[in-house]
Amino acid sequence: MSVHIRILNESDPVIISKAFQEQGWGRFAEQYLHYLAEQQNGERVTLVAELNGEFAGYVNVLWYSNYPSFREQGIPEINDFNVLMKYQRQGIGSRLMDRAEEIILERTDVAGIGVGVFSDYGKAQILYAHRGYIPDGHGVHRHDHYIQPGEETIMDDDVVLYLTKKLKGMQEV
């Protein structure tokens, strides 16, 4: 098994979109073209995983998170982390996370990530806990605010718990 992690390139958006649509996920090339433009502007790094030359997954590092606490503290966010279902549980996600953390460590020693709170995100919740990510202490966030006690909300992909991890081995600048 040969896993290769590289930066998103111009030929990837159509390939990634097709792969996710084949497994029933509505992902469109425009999303990845947007990622490519932001990568070229220095706003994000999109890492692509290939297994034996075939697209297997991707993850982003956002240098300027939309999550208020991360943005205020200058914490880069690991974002939109996806591995094709047929390649899950083979270490590809861990390799993507390793590389994302290495890239963040070039600038700072704290990484942030958000995770959904219902069972569809169970595998990710477990992975992040095993990797040492802990809740940032601000509670659950949705769109533009923290969910308050007694507040009703729709439980969807936008209800997120944000986590941070202190990275080891910060390089001297």
mmCIF file of C-alpha atoms in Angstrom:
data_model
loop_
_atom_site.group_PDB
_atom_site.id
_atom_site.type_symbol
_atom_site.label_atom_id
_atom_site.label_comp_id
_atom_site.label_asym_id
_atom_site.label_seq_id
_atom_site.Cartn_x
_atom_site.Cartn_y
_atom_site.Cartn_z
ATOM 1 C CA MET A 1 0.000 0.000 0.000
ATOM 2 C CA SER A 2 1.565 3.250 -1.182
ATOM 3 C CA VAL A 3 0.044 6.442 0.263
ATOM 4 C CA HIS A 4 1.228 9.734 -1.171
ATOM 5 C CA ILE A 5 0.264 13.117 0.334
ATOM 6 C CA ARG A 6 0.615 16.179 -1.888
ATOM 7 C CA ILE A 7 -0.753 19.682 -2.432
ATOM 8 C CA LEU A 8 -3.975 20.199 -4.440
ATOM 9 C CA ASN A 9 -3.332 20.926 -8.112
ATOM 10 C CA GLU A 10 -5.333 22.103 -11.142
ATOM 11 C CA SER A 11 -6.381 18.609 -12.245
ATOM 12 C CA ASP A 12 -7.792 17.607 -8.852
ATOM 13 C CA PRO A 13 -11.179 19.403 -8.612
ATOM 14 C CA VAL A 14 -12.930 17.258 -11.237
ATOM 15 C CA ILE A 15 -11.332 14.026 -9.967
ATOM 16 C CA ILE A 16 -12.267 14.728 -6.342
ATOM 17 C CA SER A 17 -15.815 15.759 -7.214
ATOM 18 C CA LYS A 18 -16.372 12.633 -9.325
ATOM 19 C CA ALA A 19 -15.006 10.338 -6.592
ATOM 20 C CA PHE A 20 -17.345 11.763 -3.939
ATOM 21 C CA GLN A 21 -20.351 11.803 -6.261
ATOM 22 C CA GLU A 22 -19.716 8.102 -7.029
ATOM 23 C CA GLN A 23 -20.137 7.319 -3.329
ATOM 24 C CA GLY A 24 -23.307 9.419 -3.151
ATOM 25 C CA TRP A 25 -21.931 12.619 -1.642
ATOM 26 C CA GLY A 26 -22.881 15.830 -3.448
ATOM 27 C CA ARG A 27 -19.489 17.435 -3.877
ATOM 28 C CA PHE A 28 -18.920 19.660 -6.886
ATOM 29 C CA ALA A 29 -15.761 20.718 -8.675
ATOM 30 C CA GLU A 30 -16.473 24.407 -7.928
ATOM 31 C CA GLN A 31 -15.775 23.792 -4.239
ATOM 32 C CA TYR A 32 -12.303 22.467 -5.020
ATOM 33 C CA LEU A 33 -11.633 25.219 -7.557
ATOM 34 C CA HIS A 34 -12.398 27.652 -4.726
ATOM 35 C CA TYR A 35 -9.945 25.755 -2.492
ATOM 36 C CA LEU A 36 -7.309 25.975 -5.231
ATOM 37 C CA ALA A 37 -7.790 29.757 -5.584
ATOM 38 C CA GLU A 38 -7.527 30.249 -1.816
ATOM 39 C CA GLN A 39 -4.443 28.035 -1.741
ATOM 40 C CA GLN A 40 -2.843 30.162 -4.452
ATOM 41 C CA ASN A 41 -3.691 33.278 -2.361
ATOM 42 C CA GLY A 42 -2.033 31.779 0.736
ATOM 43 C CA GLU A 43 -5.303 31.486 2.689
ATOM 44 C CA ARG A 44 -5.313 27.692 2.885
ATOM 45 C CA VAL A 45 -3.326 24.570 2.103
ATOM 46 C CA THR A 46 -5.287 21.650 0.665
ATOM 47 C CA LEU A 47 -3.600 18.280 1.033
ATOM 48 C CA VAL A 48 -4.615 15.391 -1.214
ATOM 49 C CA ALA A 49 -4.031 11.722 -0.371
ATOM 50 C CA GLU A 50 -3.552 9.134 -3.083
ATOM 51 C CA LEU A 51 -3.468 5.399 -2.532
ATOM 52 C CA ASN A 52 -1.581 3.554 -5.261
ATOM 53 C CA GLY A 53 -2.077 6.575 -7.530
ATOM 54 C CA GLU A 54 -5.856 6.877 -6.925
ATOM 55 C CA PHE A 55 -7.510 9.783 -5.091
ATOM 56 C CA ALA A 56 -8.383 8.692 -1.536
ATOM 57 C CA GLY A 57 -9.065 11.829 0.528
ATOM 58 C CA TYR A 58 -8.131 15.396 1.413
ATOM 59 C CA VAL A 59 -7.876 17.897 4.243
ATOM 60 C CA ASN A 60 -7.447 21.663 4.481
ATOM 61 C CA VAL A 61 -5.398 23.899 6.719
ATOM 62 C CA LEU A 62 -7.105 27.285 7.023
ATOM 63 C CA TRP A 63 -4.654 29.923 8.152
ATOM 64 C CA TYR A 64 -7.520 32.256 9.140
ATOM 65 C CA SER A 65 -10.389 30.283 10.638
ATOM 66 C CA ASN A 66 -13.981 31.489 10.441
ATOM 67 C CA TYR A 67 -14.484 30.221 13.998
ATOM 68 C CA PRO A 68 -14.205 33.354 16.215
ATOM 69 C CA SER A 69 -12.074 31.879 19.015
ATOM 70 C CA PHE A 70 -9.493 30.439 16.594
ATOM 71 C CA ARG A 71 -9.404 33.622 14.519
ATOM 72 C CA GLU A 72 -8.894 35.808 17.614
ATOM 73 C CA GLN A 73 -6.060 33.585 18.868
ATOM 74 C CA GLY A 74 -4.428 33.056 15.468
ATOM 75 C CA ILE A 75 -5.037 29.287 15.602
ATOM 76 C CA PRO A 76 -5.003 27.617 12.171
ATOM 77 C CA GLU A 77 -7.931 25.269 11.582
ATOM 78 C CA ILE A 78 -7.788 21.785 10.117
ATOM 79 C CA ASN A 79 -10.948 21.812 8.039
ATOM 80 C CA ASP A 80 -13.144 19.748 5.714
ATOM 81 C CA PHE A 81 -11.319 16.475 6.370
ATOM 82 C CA ASN A 82 -12.650 13.663 4.161
ATOM 83 C CA VAL A 83 -11.507 10.191 3.177
ATOM 84 C CA LEU A 84 -13.500 8.157 0.671
ATOM 85 C CA MET A 85 -15.506 5.467 2.472
ATOM 86 C CA LYS A 86 -13.727 2.641 0.623
ATOM 87 C CA TYR A 87 -10.375 3.909 1.954
ATOM 88 C CA GLN A 88 -11.359 4.584 5.563
ATOM 89 C CA ARG A 89 -9.727 2.667 8.428
ATOM 90 C CA GLN A 90 -6.498 2.205 6.429
ATOM 91 C CA GLY A 91 -4.401 4.966 8.022
ATOM 92 C CA ILE A 92 -4.940 7.473 5.213
ATOM 93 C CA GLY A 93 -6.749 9.945 7.469
ATOM 94 C CA SER A 94 -3.957 9.719 10.034
ATOM 95 C CA ARG A 95 -1.371 10.411 7.333
ATOM 96 C CA LEU A 96 -3.347 13.465 6.175
ATOM 97 C CA MET A 97 -3.633 14.717 9.758
ATOM 98 C CA ASP A 98 0.097 14.131 10.373
ATOM 99 C CA ARG A 99 0.991 16.233 7.346
ATOM 100 C CA ALA A 100 -1.522 18.979 8.211
ATOM 101 C CA GLU A 101 -0.050 19.224 11.717
ATOM 102 C CA GLU A 102 3.484 19.372 10.276
ATOM 103 C CA ILE A 103 2.472 22.286 8.055
ATOM 104 C CA ILE A 104 0.844 24.124 10.979
ATOM 105 C CA LEU A 105 3.923 23.514 13.118
ATOM 106 C CA GLU A 106 5.963 25.536 10.625
ATOM 107 C CA ARG A 107 4.058 28.641 11.839
ATOM 108 C CA THR A 108 2.645 27.917 15.313
ATOM 109 C CA ASP A 109 2.400 25.203 17.956
ATOM 110 C CA VAL A 110 -1.407 24.978 18.303
ATOM 111 C CA ALA A 111 -3.815 23.380 15.832
ATOM 112 C CA GLY A 112 -7.580 23.645 15.890
ATOM 113 C CA ILE A 113 -10.308 21.484 14.412
ATOM 114 C CA GLY A 114 -14.089 21.344 14.509
ATOM 115 C CA VAL A 115 -16.173 18.186 14.661
ATOM 116 C CA GLY A 116 -19.885 17.537 14.339
ATOM 117 C CA VAL A 117 -21.637 16.354 17.468
ATOM 118 C CA PHE A 118 -23.924 13.572 16.262
ATOM 119 C CA SER A 119 -23.146 9.949 15.455
ATOM 120 C CA ASP A 120 -22.227 10.516 11.796
ATOM 121 C CA TYR A 121 -19.061 12.110 13.176
ATOM 122 C CA GLY A 122 -18.264 9.315 15.631
ATOM 123 C CA LYS A 123 -15.192 8.058 13.758
ATOM 124 C CA ALA A 124 -13.792 11.571 13.533
ATOM 125 C CA GLN A 125 -14.520 12.278 17.211
ATOM 126 C CA ILE A 126 -12.589 9.154 18.207
ATOM 127 C CA LEU A 127 -9.698 9.912 15.834
ATOM 128 C CA TYR A 128 -9.298 13.448 17.155
ATOM 129 C CA ALA A 129 -9.400 12.295 20.784
ATOM 130 C CA HIS A 130 -6.743 9.655 20.070
ATOM 131 C CA ARG A 131 -4.592 12.333 18.445
ATOM 132 C CA GLY A 132 -4.768 14.519 21.566
ATOM 133 C CA TYR A 133 -7.358 17.120 20.557
ATOM 134 C CA ILE A 134 -9.417 18.471 23.453
ATOM 135 C CA PRO A 135 -12.475 20.772 23.527
ATOM 136 C CA ASP A 136 -11.558 24.448 23.527
ATOM 137 C CA GLY A 137 -13.955 25.075 26.421
ATOM 138 C CA HIS A 138 -16.397 27.345 24.591
ATOM 139 C CA GLY A 139 -19.118 24.735 24.076
ATOM 140 C CA VAL A 140 -21.060 23.921 20.943
ATOM 141 C CA HIS A 141 -21.098 26.461 18.109
ATOM 142 C CA ARG A 142 -23.535 26.884 15.220
ATOM 143 C CA HIS A 143 -23.174 29.427 12.417
ATOM 144 C CA ASP A 144 -22.404 32.653 14.271
ATOM 145 C CA HIS A 145 -22.953 31.872 17.958
ATOM 146 C CA TYR A 146 -22.476 29.450 20.832
ATOM 147 C CA ILE A 147 -25.537 27.382 21.701
ATOM 148 C CA GLN A 148 -26.913 28.561 25.052
ATOM 149 C CA PRO A 149 -28.662 26.461 27.748
ATOM 150 C CA GLY A 150 -32.311 25.979 26.832
ATOM 151 C CA GLU A 151 -31.808 27.149 23.266
ATOM 152 C CA GLU A 152 -33.418 25.042 20.567
ATOM 153 C CA THR A 153 -31.478 24.330 17.400
ATOM 154 C CA ILE A 154 -31.518 21.992 14.456
ATOM 155 C CA MET A 155 -28.930 19.249 14.819
ATOM 156 C CA ASP A 156 -27.133 19.268 11.487
ATOM 157 C CA ASP A 157 -23.600 19.488 10.124
ATOM 158 C CA ASP A 158 -23.354 23.109 11.298
ATOM 159 C CA VAL A 159 -23.492 22.189 15.014
ATOM 160 C CA VAL A 160 -19.822 21.873 15.870
ATOM 161 C CA LEU A 161 -17.574 21.321 18.872
ATOM 162 C CA TYR A 162 -14.165 22.916 18.364
ATOM 163 C CA LEU A 163 -11.016 21.270 19.664
ATOM 164 C CA THR A 164 -7.369 22.255 19.973
ATOM 165 C CA LYS A 165 -4.078 20.428 20.265
ATOM 166 C CA LYS A 166 -0.704 21.644 21.448
ATOM 167 C CA LEU A 167 1.753 20.418 18.836
ATOM 168 C CA LYS A 168 5.155 19.155 19.893
ATOM 169 C CA GLY A 169 8.498 20.249 18.536
ATOM 170 C CA MET A 170 7.783 23.857 17.538
ATOM 171 C CA GLN A 171 10.606 24.779 15.197
ATOM 172 C CA GLU A 172 12.758 27.775 16.066
ATOM 173 C CA VAL A 173 12.117 30.810 13.908
#
